[in-house]
């Protein structure tokens, strides 16, 4: 019958298909059919077949987490990615800008003017962006026609109440007869900070970390900055070696947790004693980027080695270096960049070591290190930097096996800059080694 023929050709979404066979009357086709379903039900089913539901947007909190993880995947902010995210839509703009402004760089007066306009405390958005800044890098170069002025830098600092770390580079003015490179760069004059600038800096945030690179003959700038911020816990200084302080100058009142130095020539012991007068109990990490004199290294380890947790030196091939390192019996991290290390070093290392970092080439004596890994109780990671085909060292597979057997993580790097920067970590208190650079530390700095 035509009545039931409807079910023969009906779509199979949720309807049962069945047939009937009459006993006497033959089936005759008709052009009449009936819809036994309600209009409402059929309408719903047709909508389901012909239209697509609108996508459900991700919650903004999840989007922000994705942006954060993507932009800090290697421990440093991806500025280009954050700029693109800030332009996607209104909802993404402010969260991306807050991440973008967490670390800023000021190289000229123009960039400083733009930054100051963006973080002005006179607008709600400016206050939000200014509060997110935790790292600032600034360059005062007296050779540039549009150089960043001292006063503008101080004003920019005061607009960032949560500033944690300041990285400042100072370049003196060159004369026409000066060379562009070499020692003459450190003999170029640069004015000291004026009293108005120092007053502004004192009225700003109490920063915890300072990196100061002085490429001028000015010997007062460092002591001026240290006088502004006795709150410093981390200090990195490089460039022109500081002169011995005046005997009438009171010692630096701050207590440093970590100190990094990179001078063309070693600093005087008088300066080191003046700087670390109140840090005998607090100093935990010391890094020499250049080879220290035997006298300086020995004096450091004698005075502060008992409490040191991390020590970084370029090389350790002399017996005097080995004895100085072995004095530090609370070391949890030892980093040596050179592939030439005295085998005696590994036989007297403290049992508290958690992380060892060193360079490896074809001539590195690896067997003593392998024995140290096998005997270690707390060692958790070993980081190596390959140079001159160091990955082809005949004992490197043995080192890999020893680390695997002891449950020690073994990492290898080929980029020396990455080896230095990644292992240095962020200047925040740490509970484990190696230290890291991460977004989590940015929030610690801001807290």
Short mmCIF file of C-alpha atoms in Angstrom, two decimals:
data_model
loop_
_atom_site.label_atom_id
_atom_site.label_comp_id
_atom_site.label_asym_id
_atom_site.label_seq_id
_atom_site.Cartn_x
_atom_site.Cartn_y
_atom_site.Cartn_z
CA UNK A 1 0.00 0.00 0.00
CA UNK A 2 1.07 3.57 -0.62
CA UNK A 3 0.59 4.29 3.06
CA UNK A 4 3.49 2.07 4.03
CA UNK A 5 5.62 2.80 1.00
CA UNK A 6 6.61 6.03 2.76
CA UNK A 7 8.71 4.03 5.18
CA UNK A 8 10.46 2.25 2.34
CA UNK A 9 12.04 5.48 1.15
CA UNK A 10 12.19 7.50 4.35
CA UNK A 11 15.63 8.57 5.69
CA UNK A 12 16.99 6.10 8.23
CA UNK A 13 17.63 8.56 11.06
CA UNK A 14 15.79 7.12 13.99
CA UNK A 15 12.84 5.62 12.05
CA UNK A 16 12.17 1.91 11.84
CA UNK A 17 11.85 0.32 8.42
CA UNK A 18 9.18 -2.37 7.93
CA UNK A 19 6.98 -3.77 5.08
CA UNK A 20 3.67 -5.59 4.70
CA UNK A 21 2.54 -8.08 2.08
CA UNK A 22 -1.24 -8.28 1.44
CA UNK A 23 -2.61 -11.76 0.74
CA UNK A 24 -5.05 -11.05 -2.10
CA UNK A 25 -4.99 -7.50 -3.38
CA UNK A 26 -1.89 -6.63 -5.33
CA UNK A 27 0.06 -3.58 -4.24
CA UNK A 28 -0.79 -0.47 -6.25
CA UNK A 29 1.36 2.65 -6.19
CA UNK A 30 -0.24 5.97 -5.33
CA UNK A 31 0.98 9.52 -5.27
CA UNK A 32 -0.35 10.07 -1.78
CA UNK A 33 1.82 9.79 1.35
CA UNK A 34 1.38 10.66 4.99
CA UNK A 35 3.73 12.14 7.55
CA UNK A 36 3.12 10.38 10.85
CA UNK A 37 5.63 12.46 12.78
CA UNK A 38 4.87 15.76 14.47
CA UNK A 39 5.92 18.94 12.80
CA UNK A 40 8.10 19.84 15.74
CA UNK A 41 10.02 16.56 15.67
CA UNK A 42 10.63 16.67 11.92
CA UNK A 43 11.78 20.26 12.12
CA UNK A 44 14.35 19.39 14.76
CA UNK A 45 15.67 16.52 12.71
CA UNK A 46 15.96 18.62 9.57
CA UNK A 47 17.83 21.33 11.44
CA UNK A 48 20.25 18.71 12.72
CA UNK A 49 20.93 17.56 9.17
CA UNK A 50 21.25 20.90 7.41
CA UNK A 51 22.87 23.28 9.92
CA UNK A 52 26.08 23.32 12.00
CA UNK A 53 26.15 24.44 15.63
CA UNK A 54 28.28 27.49 16.36
CA UNK A 55 31.66 26.62 17.94
CA UNK A 56 31.99 27.02 21.68
CA UNK A 57 34.81 29.49 22.45
CA UNK A 58 37.57 28.46 24.81
CA UNK A 59 37.48 30.16 28.21
CA UNK A 60 39.81 33.15 28.32
CA UNK A 61 41.77 31.59 31.21
CA UNK A 62 42.73 28.63 29.01
CA UNK A 63 43.68 30.92 26.13
CA UNK A 64 45.93 32.94 28.44
CA UNK A 65 47.62 29.76 29.72
CA UNK A 66 48.28 28.65 26.13
CA UNK A 67 49.79 32.05 25.24
CA UNK A 68 51.95 31.99 28.36
CA UNK A 69 53.33 28.53 27.69
CA UNK A 70 53.92 29.25 23.99
CA UNK A 71 55.64 32.58 24.58
CA UNK A 72 57.94 31.22 27.33
CA UNK A 73 58.74 27.84 25.80
CA UNK A 74 62.52 28.32 25.99
CA UNK A 75 62.67 30.37 29.17
CA UNK A 76 62.72 33.76 27.45
CA UNK A 77 59.69 35.75 26.22
CA UNK A 78 58.92 35.51 22.52
CA UNK A 79 58.35 39.20 21.78
CA UNK A 80 57.14 38.69 18.20
CA UNK A 81 54.56 36.09 19.22
CA UNK A 82 53.24 38.28 22.03
CA UNK A 83 52.90 41.28 19.68
CA UNK A 84 50.88 39.17 17.25
CA UNK A 85 48.67 37.81 20.04
CA UNK A 86 47.97 41.36 21.25
CA UNK A 87 46.46 42.16 17.82
CA UNK A 88 44.18 39.11 17.52
CA UNK A 89 41.14 40.47 19.36
CA UNK A 90 40.12 42.71 22.22
CA UNK A 91 39.94 39.80 24.70
CA UNK A 92 43.56 38.78 23.98
CA UNK A 93 45.01 42.28 23.84
CA UNK A 94 45.53 43.12 27.51
CA UNK A 95 46.74 39.65 28.66
CA UNK A 96 49.28 39.55 25.81
CA UNK A 97 50.41 43.11 26.53
CA UNK A 98 50.93 42.27 30.20
CA UNK A 99 53.24 39.41 29.20
CA UNK A 100 54.95 41.65 26.66
CA UNK A 101 55.60 44.36 29.26
CA UNK A 102 57.00 41.96 31.86
CA UNK A 103 60.42 42.45 30.25
CA UNK A 104 61.26 45.74 28.49
CA UNK A 105 64.34 47.23 26.78
CA UNK A 106 65.13 50.94 26.54
CA UNK A 107 67.94 51.79 24.12
CA UNK A 108 67.15 55.39 23.20
CA UNK A 109 65.28 58.45 24.35
CA UNK A 110 62.56 57.74 21.79
CA UNK A 111 61.92 54.22 23.10
CA UNK A 112 61.87 55.54 26.66
CA UNK A 113 59.31 58.23 25.75
CA UNK A 114 57.03 55.62 24.16
CA UNK A 115 57.39 53.33 27.16
CA UNK A 116 56.66 56.12 29.66
CA UNK A 117 53.53 57.07 27.72
CA UNK A 118 52.31 53.46 27.76
CA UNK A 119 52.82 52.95 31.51
CA UNK A 120 51.76 56.37 32.73
CA UNK A 121 50.24 56.20 36.20
CA UNK A 122 47.52 58.67 35.15
CA UNK A 123 45.44 55.99 33.36
CA UNK A 124 44.12 52.63 34.61
CA UNK A 125 45.66 50.72 31.70
CA UNK A 126 48.99 52.48 32.19
CA UNK A 127 49.03 51.48 35.84
CA UNK A 128 48.24 47.86 34.92
CA UNK A 129 51.06 47.70 32.37
CA UNK A 130 53.50 49.45 34.69
CA UNK A 131 52.72 46.99 37.46
CA UNK A 132 53.58 44.03 35.20
CA UNK A 133 57.17 45.16 34.48
CA UNK A 134 59.63 43.03 36.45
CA UNK A 135 62.68 43.24 34.16
CA UNK A 136 64.17 46.31 32.53
CA UNK A 137 67.22 46.53 30.28
CA UNK A 138 68.56 50.02 29.60
CA UNK A 139 71.51 51.34 27.60
CA UNK A 140 73.06 54.76 28.22
CA UNK A 141 75.46 55.30 25.31
CA UNK A 142 77.03 58.74 25.19
CA UNK A 143 78.11 58.10 21.59
CA UNK A 144 74.50 58.07 20.33
CA UNK A 145 72.84 61.34 19.22
CA UNK A 146 69.49 60.33 20.76
CA UNK A 147 70.88 58.56 23.80
CA UNK A 148 68.76 57.66 26.79
CA UNK A 149 69.22 60.32 29.45
CA UNK A 150 69.85 59.57 33.11
CA UNK A 151 66.74 61.46 34.22
CA UNK A 152 64.47 59.65 31.75
CA UNK A 153 65.78 56.28 32.93
CA UNK A 154 65.08 57.21 36.55
CA UNK A 155 61.55 58.35 35.68
CA UNK A 156 60.89 55.11 33.79
CA UNK A 157 62.06 53.09 36.80
CA UNK A 158 59.73 54.95 39.16
CA UNK A 159 56.76 54.03 36.94
CA UNK A 160 57.37 50.32 37.56
CA UNK A 161 56.61 49.63 41.26
CA UNK A 162 57.18 45.86 40.87
CA UNK A 163 60.52 46.11 39.07
CA UNK A 164 62.71 43.24 40.25
CA UNK A 165 65.76 43.30 37.98
CA UNK A 166 67.57 46.16 36.22
CA UNK A 167 70.17 45.48 33.52
CA UNK A 168 72.08 48.71 32.83
CA UNK A 169 74.90 49.22 30.32
CA UNK A 170 76.96 52.43 30.36
CA UNK A 171 79.16 53.49 27.43
CA UNK A 172 81.50 56.48 27.59
CA UNK A 173 81.94 59.09 24.88
CA UNK A 174 84.60 58.24 22.33
CA UNK A 175 87.07 60.73 20.94
CA UNK A 176 87.88 60.76 17.21
CA UNK A 177 91.19 59.04 17.87
CA UNK A 178 89.72 56.15 19.89
CA UNK A 179 89.47 52.70 18.43
CA UNK A 180 86.04 51.06 18.31
CA UNK A 181 87.26 47.98 20.15
CA UNK A 182 89.85 47.09 22.72
CA UNK A 183 90.90 48.48 26.03
CA UNK A 184 90.40 52.09 24.86
CA UNK A 185 86.64 51.53 25.12
CA UNK A 186 86.99 51.42 28.91
CA UNK A 187 88.91 54.71 28.96
CA UNK A 188 86.09 56.76 27.49
CA UNK A 189 84.65 59.35 29.86
CA UNK A 190 81.09 59.20 31.16
CA UNK A 191 79.48 61.48 33.74
CA UNK A 192 78.44 60.15 37.13
CA UNK A 193 74.78 60.06 38.06
CA UNK A 194 73.60 63.49 39.19
CA UNK A 195 71.90 63.99 42.53
CA UNK A 196 68.47 64.53 40.96
CA UNK A 197 68.66 61.17 39.19
CA UNK A 198 69.78 59.39 42.35
CA UNK A 199 66.91 60.97 44.31
CA UNK A 200 64.40 59.75 41.73
CA UNK A 201 65.87 56.23 41.80
CA UNK A 202 65.65 56.13 45.60
CA UNK A 203 61.97 57.06 45.41
CA UNK A 204 61.25 54.14 43.09
CA UNK A 205 61.07 50.38 43.65
CA UNK A 206 63.56 48.52 45.84
CA UNK A 207 64.95 46.18 43.19
CA UNK A 208 66.50 42.84 44.10
CA UNK A 209 68.77 42.15 41.10
CA UNK A 210 71.19 44.45 39.28
CA UNK A 211 73.34 43.80 36.23
CA UNK A 212 75.72 46.67 35.55
CA UNK A 213 78.12 46.74 32.58
CA UNK A 214 80.44 49.72 32.78
CA UNK A 215 82.29 50.45 29.54
CA UNK A 216 83.71 53.80 30.58
CA UNK A 217 86.43 55.18 32.81
CA UNK A 218 83.88 56.30 35.40
CA UNK A 219 84.63 54.47 38.63
CA UNK A 220 81.87 56.02 40.77
CA UNK A 221 78.74 54.84 38.95
CA UNK A 222 78.75 51.37 40.53
CA UNK A 223 79.10 52.64 44.10
CA UNK A 224 76.36 55.20 43.41
CA UNK A 225 73.94 52.49 42.30
CA UNK A 226 74.85 50.25 45.23
CA UNK A 227 74.13 53.17 47.55
CA UNK A 228 70.67 53.57 45.98
CA UNK A 229 69.75 49.89 46.34
CA UNK A 230 71.07 48.23 49.51
CA UNK A 231 68.15 45.83 48.99
CA UNK A 232 70.06 43.94 46.28
CA UNK A 233 70.25 40.16 46.60
CA UNK A 234 71.77 39.44 43.18
CA UNK A 235 74.57 41.43 41.55
CA UNK A 236 76.31 40.97 38.18
CA UNK A 237 79.08 43.43 37.28
CA UNK A 238 81.28 43.56 34.20
CA UNK A 239 83.45 45.82 32.10
CA UNK A 240 85.83 48.25 33.77
CA UNK A 241 87.25 46.80 37.01
CA UNK A 242 86.14 48.87 40.01
CA UNK A 243 88.83 50.72 41.88
CA UNK A 244 89.54 50.05 45.56
CA UNK A 245 87.02 52.04 47.61
CA UNK A 246 88.02 54.96 49.75
CA UNK A 247 88.93 53.98 53.33
CA UNK A 248 86.35 56.55 54.46
CA UNK A 249 83.55 54.84 52.49
CA UNK A 250 81.34 52.59 54.60
CA UNK A 251 81.05 48.96 53.39
CA UNK A 252 78.12 48.03 51.20
CA UNK A 253 75.26 47.44 53.68
CA UNK A 254 73.45 44.82 51.59
CA UNK A 255 73.63 41.05 51.96
CA UNK A 256 74.08 39.38 48.58
CA UNK A 257 72.87 35.90 47.74
CA UNK A 258 74.69 35.67 44.42
CA UNK A 259 77.52 37.50 42.68
CA UNK A 260 78.70 37.31 39.06
CA UNK A 261 81.81 39.11 37.78
CA UNK A 262 83.27 39.55 34.31
CA UNK A 263 86.12 42.06 34.23
CA UNK A 264 88.95 42.58 31.78
CA UNK A 265 91.32 42.28 34.76
CA UNK A 266 90.58 40.84 38.21
CA UNK A 267 89.11 43.25 40.76
CA UNK A 268 91.11 44.13 43.84
CA UNK A 269 90.65 42.18 47.06
CA UNK A 270 89.90 45.50 48.80
CA UNK A 271 86.86 46.02 46.58
CA UNK A 272 85.65 42.44 47.07
CA UNK A 273 85.95 42.73 50.85
CA UNK A 274 84.13 46.08 50.78
CA UNK A 275 81.33 44.66 48.62
CA UNK A 276 80.83 41.42 50.58
CA UNK A 277 81.39 42.81 54.06
CA UNK A 278 77.86 41.78 55.13
CA UNK A 279 77.48 38.72 52.89
CA UNK A 280 79.59 36.12 54.67
CA UNK A 281 76.49 34.21 55.83
CA UNK A 282 74.17 34.97 52.90
CA UNK A 283 76.32 34.41 49.79
CA UNK A 284 75.25 31.19 48.06
CA UNK A 285 76.30 31.50 44.40
CA UNK A 286 79.47 32.90 42.80
CA UNK A 287 80.28 32.98 39.10
CA UNK A 288 83.57 34.02 37.53
CA UNK A 289 83.01 34.51 33.81
CA UNK A 290 86.73 35.17 33.29
CA UNK A 291 89.65 33.32 34.80
CA UNK A 292 90.20 34.66 38.33
CA UNK A 293 93.65 34.98 39.75
CA UNK A 294 94.73 32.17 42.02
CA UNK A 295 94.91 34.64 44.89
CA UNK A 296 91.38 35.93 44.30
CA UNK A 297 89.83 32.47 43.97
CA UNK A 298 91.57 31.22 47.10
CA UNK A 299 90.51 34.31 49.05
CA UNK A 300 86.91 33.83 47.90
CA UNK A 301 86.70 30.19 48.87
CA UNK A 302 88.46 30.76 52.20
CA UNK A 303 86.06 33.54 53.20
CA UNK A 304 82.77 32.33 51.68
CA UNK A 305 83.29 28.72 50.57
CA UNK A 306 81.77 27.16 53.68
CA UNK A 307 78.27 28.39 52.71
CA UNK A 308 78.51 28.35 48.91
CA UNK A 309 75.92 26.25 47.07
CA UNK A 310 76.91 27.10 43.49
CA UNK A 311 80.32 27.86 41.98
CA UNK A 312 81.08 28.64 38.34
CA UNK A 313 84.63 29.04 37.03
CA UNK A 314 85.98 29.00 33.47
CA UNK A 315 88.54 26.25 34.10
CA UNK A 316 90.01 24.07 36.81
CA UNK A 317 93.29 22.59 35.67
CA UNK A 318 95.72 24.00 38.24
CA UNK A 319 96.31 22.34 41.62
CA UNK A 320 95.50 25.67 43.32
CA UNK A 321 92.11 25.76 41.59
CA UNK A 322 91.37 22.20 42.64
CA UNK A 323 92.17 22.89 46.29
CA UNK A 324 90.06 26.05 46.25
CA UNK A 325 87.01 24.23 44.84
CA UNK A 326 87.36 21.33 47.27
CA UNK A 327 87.22 23.84 50.13
CA UNK A 328 83.52 24.36 49.36
CA UNK A 329 82.06 21.37 51.14
CA UNK A 330 78.40 22.47 50.83
CA UNK A 331 78.41 22.79 47.04
CA UNK A 332 75.25 21.65 45.30
CA UNK A 333 76.27 22.84 41.84
CA UNK A 334 79.64 23.04 40.06
CA UNK A 335 79.95 24.51 36.56
CA UNK A 336 83.23 24.46 34.62
CA UNK A 337 83.19 25.65 31.04
CA UNK A 338 86.61 24.43 29.94
CA UNK A 339 87.02 20.80 28.82
CA UNK A 340 90.40 20.68 30.59
CA UNK A 341 89.80 19.68 34.21
CA UNK A 342 92.25 18.20 36.66
CA UNK A 343 91.35 14.54 37.40
CA UNK A 344 92.06 15.22 41.08
CA UNK A 345 89.04 17.49 41.26
CA UNK A 346 86.51 14.65 40.94
CA UNK A 347 88.10 12.63 43.75
CA UNK A 348 87.47 15.20 46.45
CA UNK A 349 84.13 16.70 45.54
CA UNK A 350 81.54 17.21 48.28
CA UNK A 351 78.86 14.55 48.53
CA UNK A 352 76.13 17.24 48.45
CA UNK A 353 76.50 17.89 44.69
CA UNK A 354 73.23 17.84 42.76
CA UNK A 355 74.37 19.22 39.40
CA UNK A 356 77.64 19.13 37.45
CA UNK A 357 78.16 21.09 34.23
CA UNK A 358 81.36 20.92 32.19
CA UNK A 359 82.84 21.10 28.72
CA UNK A 360 83.92 17.99 26.84
CA UNK A 361 86.29 17.57 23.91
CA UNK A 362 88.23 14.57 22.63
CA UNK A 363 90.97 15.04 25.24
CA UNK A 364 88.82 15.46 28.36
CA UNK A 365 89.61 13.02 31.16
CA UNK A 366 86.17 11.45 31.61
CA UNK A 367 86.95 8.35 33.66
CA UNK A 368 87.30 10.25 36.98
CA UNK A 369 83.95 11.94 36.30
CA UNK A 370 82.34 8.58 35.54
CA UNK A 371 83.65 7.22 38.84
CA UNK A 372 82.28 10.30 40.64
CA UNK A 373 78.84 9.77 39.06
CA UNK A 374 78.78 6.14 40.16
CA UNK A 375 79.77 7.04 43.71
CA UNK A 376 77.50 10.06 44.09
CA UNK A 377 74.47 9.85 46.33
CA UNK A 378 72.57 13.09 45.62
CA UNK A 379 73.64 13.89 42.05
CA UNK A 380 70.55 14.47 39.93
CA UNK A 381 71.80 15.92 36.64
CA UNK A 382 74.90 16.34 34.49
CA UNK A 383 75.08 18.93 31.71
CA UNK A 384 77.84 18.85 29.11
CA UNK A 385 78.90 21.24 26.38
CA UNK A 386 80.53 19.64 23.34
CA UNK A 387 83.43 21.32 21.57
CA UNK A 388 85.94 20.02 19.03
CA UNK A 389 84.06 16.74 18.38
CA UNK A 390 83.54 16.09 22.07
CA UNK A 391 80.46 13.98 21.29
CA UNK A 392 82.84 11.42 19.70
CA UNK A 393 84.78 10.88 22.93
CA UNK A 394 85.33 7.15 23.41
CA UNK A 395 84.11 7.25 27.03
CA UNK A 396 81.01 9.35 26.48
CA UNK A 397 78.80 6.24 25.97
CA UNK A 398 80.14 4.94 29.29
CA UNK A 399 79.18 8.22 30.94
CA UNK A 400 75.69 7.89 29.48
CA UNK A 401 75.33 4.39 30.88
CA UNK A 402 76.61 5.44 34.30
CA UNK A 403 74.12 8.30 34.45
CA UNK A 404 71.26 6.06 33.33
CA UNK A 405 72.13 3.41 35.91
CA UNK A 406 72.27 6.01 38.71
CA UNK A 407 69.10 7.77 37.59
CA UNK A 408 71.02 10.93 36.71
CA UNK A 409 69.64 13.14 33.94
CA UNK A 410 72.26 13.79 31.25
CA UNK A 411 71.85 16.84 28.98
CA UNK A 412 74.10 17.90 26.12
CA UNK A 413 74.48 21.30 24.43
CA UNK A 414 76.47 22.58 21.47
CA UNK A 415 75.74 26.31 21.86
CA UNK A 416 78.06 27.88 24.42
CA UNK A 417 75.81 30.92 24.88
CA UNK A 418 72.87 28.66 25.67
CA UNK A 419 75.08 26.64 28.03
CA UNK A 420 75.87 29.81 29.97
CA UNK A 421 72.48 31.53 29.99
CA UNK A 422 70.17 28.57 30.59
CA UNK A 423 72.18 27.17 33.49
CA UNK A 424 72.48 30.60 35.07
CA UNK A 425 68.73 30.70 35.64
CA UNK A 426 66.64 33.55 37.02
CA UNK A 427 67.87 35.58 40.01
CA UNK A 428 65.31 34.18 42.43
CA UNK A 429 65.80 31.91 45.47
CA UNK A 430 66.02 28.29 44.42
CA UNK A 431 65.51 24.97 46.16
CA UNK A 432 67.06 22.74 43.49
CA UNK A 433 69.81 22.75 40.88
CA UNK A 434 70.23 23.35 38.01
CA UNK A 435 68.43 26.65 38.12
CA UNK A 436 65.90 27.48 35.43
CA UNK A 437 64.45 30.41 33.50
CA UNK A 438 60.69 30.13 33.48
CA UNK A 439 57.38 31.95 33.53
CA UNK A 440 56.85 30.76 37.08
CA UNK A 441 59.87 32.78 38.17
CA UNK A 442 58.33 35.89 36.56
CA UNK A 443 55.37 35.54 38.90
CA UNK A 444 57.74 35.04 41.83
CA UNK A 445 59.50 38.29 40.92
CA UNK A 446 56.18 40.11 40.71
CA UNK A 447 54.90 38.84 44.05
#
